XYZ file of C-alpha atoms in Angstrom:
254
model
C 24.907 11.133 -0.015
C 27.689 13.703 0.378
C 28.537 14.112 -3.330
C 25.922 12.308 -5.453
C 28.632 10.196 -7.085
C 27.506 6.715 -8.152
C 28.703 3.929 -5.880
C 27.211 0.979 -7.753
C 24.323 -0.032 -9.996
C 22.305 -3.186 -10.511
C 20.513 -3.958 -13.770
C 17.274 -5.958 -13.936
C 15.146 -6.816 -16.968
C 12.137 -4.646 -16.143
C 11.202 -1.284 -14.641
C 11.636 -0.447 -10.970
C 8.147 0.583 -9.823
C 8.164 -0.031 -6.063
C 10.557 1.289 -3.441
C 12.972 -1.382 -2.149
C 12.863 -2.604 1.440
C 16.117 -2.443 3.422
C 16.499 -4.743 6.428
C 19.871 -4.779 8.140
C 22.456 -5.170 5.383
C 20.088 -6.537 2.739
C 18.108 -4.709 0.051
C 14.897 -6.408 -1.152
C 13.991 -4.902 -4.531
C 10.886 -5.978 -6.506
C 11.032 -5.496 -10.269
C 8.662 -5.398 -13.208
C 10.334 -8.521 -14.615
C 8.591 -10.564 -11.905
C 11.643 -11.055 -9.689
C 12.265 -10.026 -6.109
C 16.013 -9.357 -5.893
C 17.988 -9.549 -2.658
C 21.190 -7.488 -2.787
C 23.855 -6.631 -0.267
C 24.643 -2.974 0.417
C 27.291 -3.046 -2.310
C 24.760 -4.091 -4.947
C 25.834 -7.740 -5.169
C 23.059 -10.247 -5.887
C 22.381 -12.616 -2.992
C 19.333 -14.362 -4.471
C 16.248 -13.752 -6.574
C 12.710 -15.029 -6.202
C 10.501 -15.408 -9.272
C 6.747 -14.723 -9.389
C 4.467 -15.343 -12.369
C 4.005 -11.632 -13.195
C 5.414 -8.186 -12.456
C 5.913 -6.810 -8.952
C 4.723 -3.217 -8.461
C 4.184 -3.393 -4.711
C 6.647 -2.385 -1.987
C 7.563 -5.435 0.160
C 7.181 -5.593 3.933
C 9.087 -7.752 6.391
C 9.321 -8.856 10.017
C 13.057 -9.564 10.335
C 13.078 -13.122 8.987
C 10.400 -13.134 6.275
C 9.726 -10.725 3.430
C 6.150 -10.479 2.128
C 5.784 -9.578 -1.538
C 2.583 -9.108 -3.556
C 2.539 -9.353 -7.349
C 0.293 -8.743 -10.334
C -0.222 -12.527 -10.586
C -2.866 -12.142 -7.815
C -0.614 -13.755 -5.204
C 1.029 -12.799 -1.931
C 4.339 -14.562 -1.290
C 6.188 -15.143 1.975
C 9.906 -15.552 1.289
C 12.728 -16.416 3.673
C 15.009 -13.378 3.939
C 18.214 -15.425 4.129
C 17.683 -18.164 1.562
C 15.098 -16.681 -0.796
C 12.979 -19.833 -0.473
C 9.183 -19.602 -0.511
C 7.500 -20.238 2.837
C 3.914 -19.935 1.619
C 1.799 -18.347 -1.105
C -1.820 -17.137 -0.985
C -3.967 -16.534 -4.064
C -5.935 -13.299 -3.592
C -7.940 -13.401 -6.807
C -6.768 -9.925 -7.846
C -3.584 -7.972 -8.530
C -1.949 -5.862 -5.821
C -0.321 -2.582 -6.867
C 0.159 -0.913 -3.463
C 2.134 -2.102 -0.477
C 0.634 -4.401 2.143
C 0.544 -3.191 5.733
C 1.996 -5.499 8.402
C 0.714 -5.077 11.954
C 2.747 -5.651 15.099
C 0.676 -8.746 15.875
C 1.458 -10.336 12.511
C -1.592 -9.545 10.383
C -1.086 -8.383 6.793
C -3.689 -6.000 5.370
C -3.798 -5.384 1.635
C -6.192 -4.245 -1.091
C -6.532 -5.818 -4.536
C -7.730 -4.600 -7.904
C -10.589 -7.100 -7.598
C -12.167 -4.660 -5.095
C -11.316 -6.664 -1.990
C -9.528 -5.907 1.257
C -7.789 -8.829 2.976
C -6.460 -9.591 6.441
C -3.938 -12.442 6.265
C -2.047 -14.340 8.947
C 1.661 -13.701 8.270
C 2.707 -17.015 9.831
C 0.869 -19.314 7.438
C -0.878 -17.192 4.790
C -4.386 -18.046 5.982
C -7.067 -15.459 5.210
C -8.518 -14.104 8.469
C -11.217 -12.089 6.723
C -11.945 -10.449 3.392
C -14.276 -7.612 2.473
C -15.697 -6.871 -0.963
C -16.198 -3.252 -2.085
C -18.402 -1.901 -4.862
C -15.633 0.238 -6.358
C -11.964 -0.346 -7.170
C -9.292 0.091 -4.492
C -6.062 1.837 -5.497
C -5.123 2.582 -1.907
C -2.823 1.120 0.697
C -4.683 0.419 3.943
C -3.215 2.247 6.938
C -3.528 0.726 10.392
C -3.896 2.941 13.462
C -4.814 1.245 16.699
C -7.865 -0.889 15.999
C -8.861 1.028 12.841
C -7.959 0.729 9.165
C -8.132 3.795 6.924
C -8.314 3.674 3.121
C -10.241 5.065 0.161
C -11.709 3.928 -3.156
C -12.055 5.258 -6.699
C -15.677 6.224 -6.067
C -14.613 9.150 -3.832
C -15.184 7.313 -0.538
C -12.928 7.428 2.530
C -13.365 4.621 5.052
C -12.549 3.770 8.638
C -12.888 0.042 9.226
C -12.639 -2.284 12.206
C -9.292 -4.080 11.918
C -10.720 -7.178 13.624
C -13.264 -8.014 10.926
C -13.305 -5.275 8.247
C -16.692 -3.921 9.274
C -17.505 -0.283 8.622
C -16.963 2.338 11.356
C -17.579 5.430 9.214
C -17.565 6.604 5.593
C -16.898 10.080 4.198
C -17.765 11.190 0.656
C -14.892 13.189 -0.860
C -14.536 15.243 -4.036
C -12.474 12.776 -6.057
C -10.987 9.276 -6.240
C -8.729 8.314 -3.341
C -5.451 6.770 -4.467
C -2.249 5.927 -2.656
C -2.035 5.954 1.109
C -3.823 8.125 3.696
C -1.689 9.918 6.265
C -2.438 9.288 9.928
C -1.213 11.703 12.602
C -1.957 11.850 16.301
C -5.028 14.021 15.786
C -6.055 13.553 12.155
C -6.431 11.287 9.150
C -5.625 13.020 5.862
C -6.919 11.671 2.565
C -5.611 12.853 -0.804
C -7.842 12.807 -3.877
C -6.856 12.658 -7.507
C -8.506 16.025 -8.199
C -5.978 17.780 -5.926
C -7.919 18.008 -2.665
C -6.683 17.088 0.805
C -9.330 16.297 3.405
C -8.452 16.006 7.099
C -10.789 14.255 9.527
C -10.557 13.217 13.142
C -10.073 9.505 13.798
C -13.820 9.458 14.468
C -14.632 10.835 11.013
C -15.422 14.493 11.800
C -14.186 16.968 9.169
C -11.357 19.228 10.309
C -10.289 21.035 7.126
C -9.825 20.654 3.393
C -7.351 22.157 0.968
C -7.172 22.104 -2.836
C -3.941 22.445 -4.804
C -3.314 22.812 -8.523
C -2.450 19.377 -9.854
C -3.187 15.790 -8.912
C -2.536 13.972 -5.649
C -1.779 10.273 -5.684
C -0.810 9.749 -2.051
C -1.146 11.458 1.299
C 1.308 14.042 2.646
C 4.481 13.116 4.533
C 4.559 14.242 8.188
C 7.629 16.201 9.323
C 7.462 17.287 12.961
C 4.202 19.310 13.104
C 4.186 19.989 9.357
C 3.121 18.119 6.224
C 4.929 17.854 2.886
C 2.763 17.304 -0.200
C 3.992 15.842 -3.468
C 1.937 17.160 -6.408
C 1.765 15.616 -9.884
C 1.005 17.550 -13.092
C 1.122 20.935 -11.374
C 3.508 23.868 -11.525
C 4.450 23.381 -7.854
C 5.638 19.798 -7.252
C 6.361 20.198 -3.503
C 4.292 22.117 -0.945
C 4.675 22.344 2.824
C 1.656 23.099 5.020
C 1.012 23.158 8.748
C -1.214 20.716 10.619
C -4.233 22.971 9.986
C -3.775 22.952 6.208
C -2.261 26.445 5.930
C 0.544 27.104 3.416
C 4.109 27.480 4.714
C 6.097 27.339 1.479
C 6.094 25.870 -2.016
C 8.914 24.858 -4.344
C 8.893 25.717 -8.048
C 11.889 24.374 -10.007
C 13.761 26.668 -12.365
C 12.771 26.389 -16.024
């Protein structure tokens, strides 16, 4: 981090799509070749776990088990030390975004078969599943007893985490992809057409903001500010305040 000099590298047989998970002194890195690689902090291979298809989803873990979804429609629970499978659940659809693991051990994840699942992390049993009319390219975000996510038909949802039932729905200006951002006072949804929409946790509109470019995930909170990553626009990074007002923008030199 001090110089940018390379310390080590590790070569797999496919693209790196998802961000690795680091737990203690172990890196869990899913790859497009269908393997979940466990490396030490020096880049040495500890073990690898093979799925039937590519892994695009960021893994989650609880300290002894890593949970990895794959494009083979399955969610795997893998022992962090040995790399041995503990259980596998067939979801009937591919998962491209990360699951969300709650403190009480429930895994929430959306599939490309238009379903949202709640799964028991101990044994892989499905607690409930909800079918949507439109495709889900969004990671569900858990806040208290509510789940927030969006779909490709411009809908933003707040759902009951206990059973997946609807609490409220908001119609937005474009498809919702990626992950909403939840702060103490707001839920912020990003749409592909470049619009941010902030609501209260109860679904009341607070503000909206449109940027030039496309948004594929919600902003990143930093203290009382928000950092926005913009695709296909002249300004790739924008900082705003909690009310949606511009603070600064970064334009790289040409």
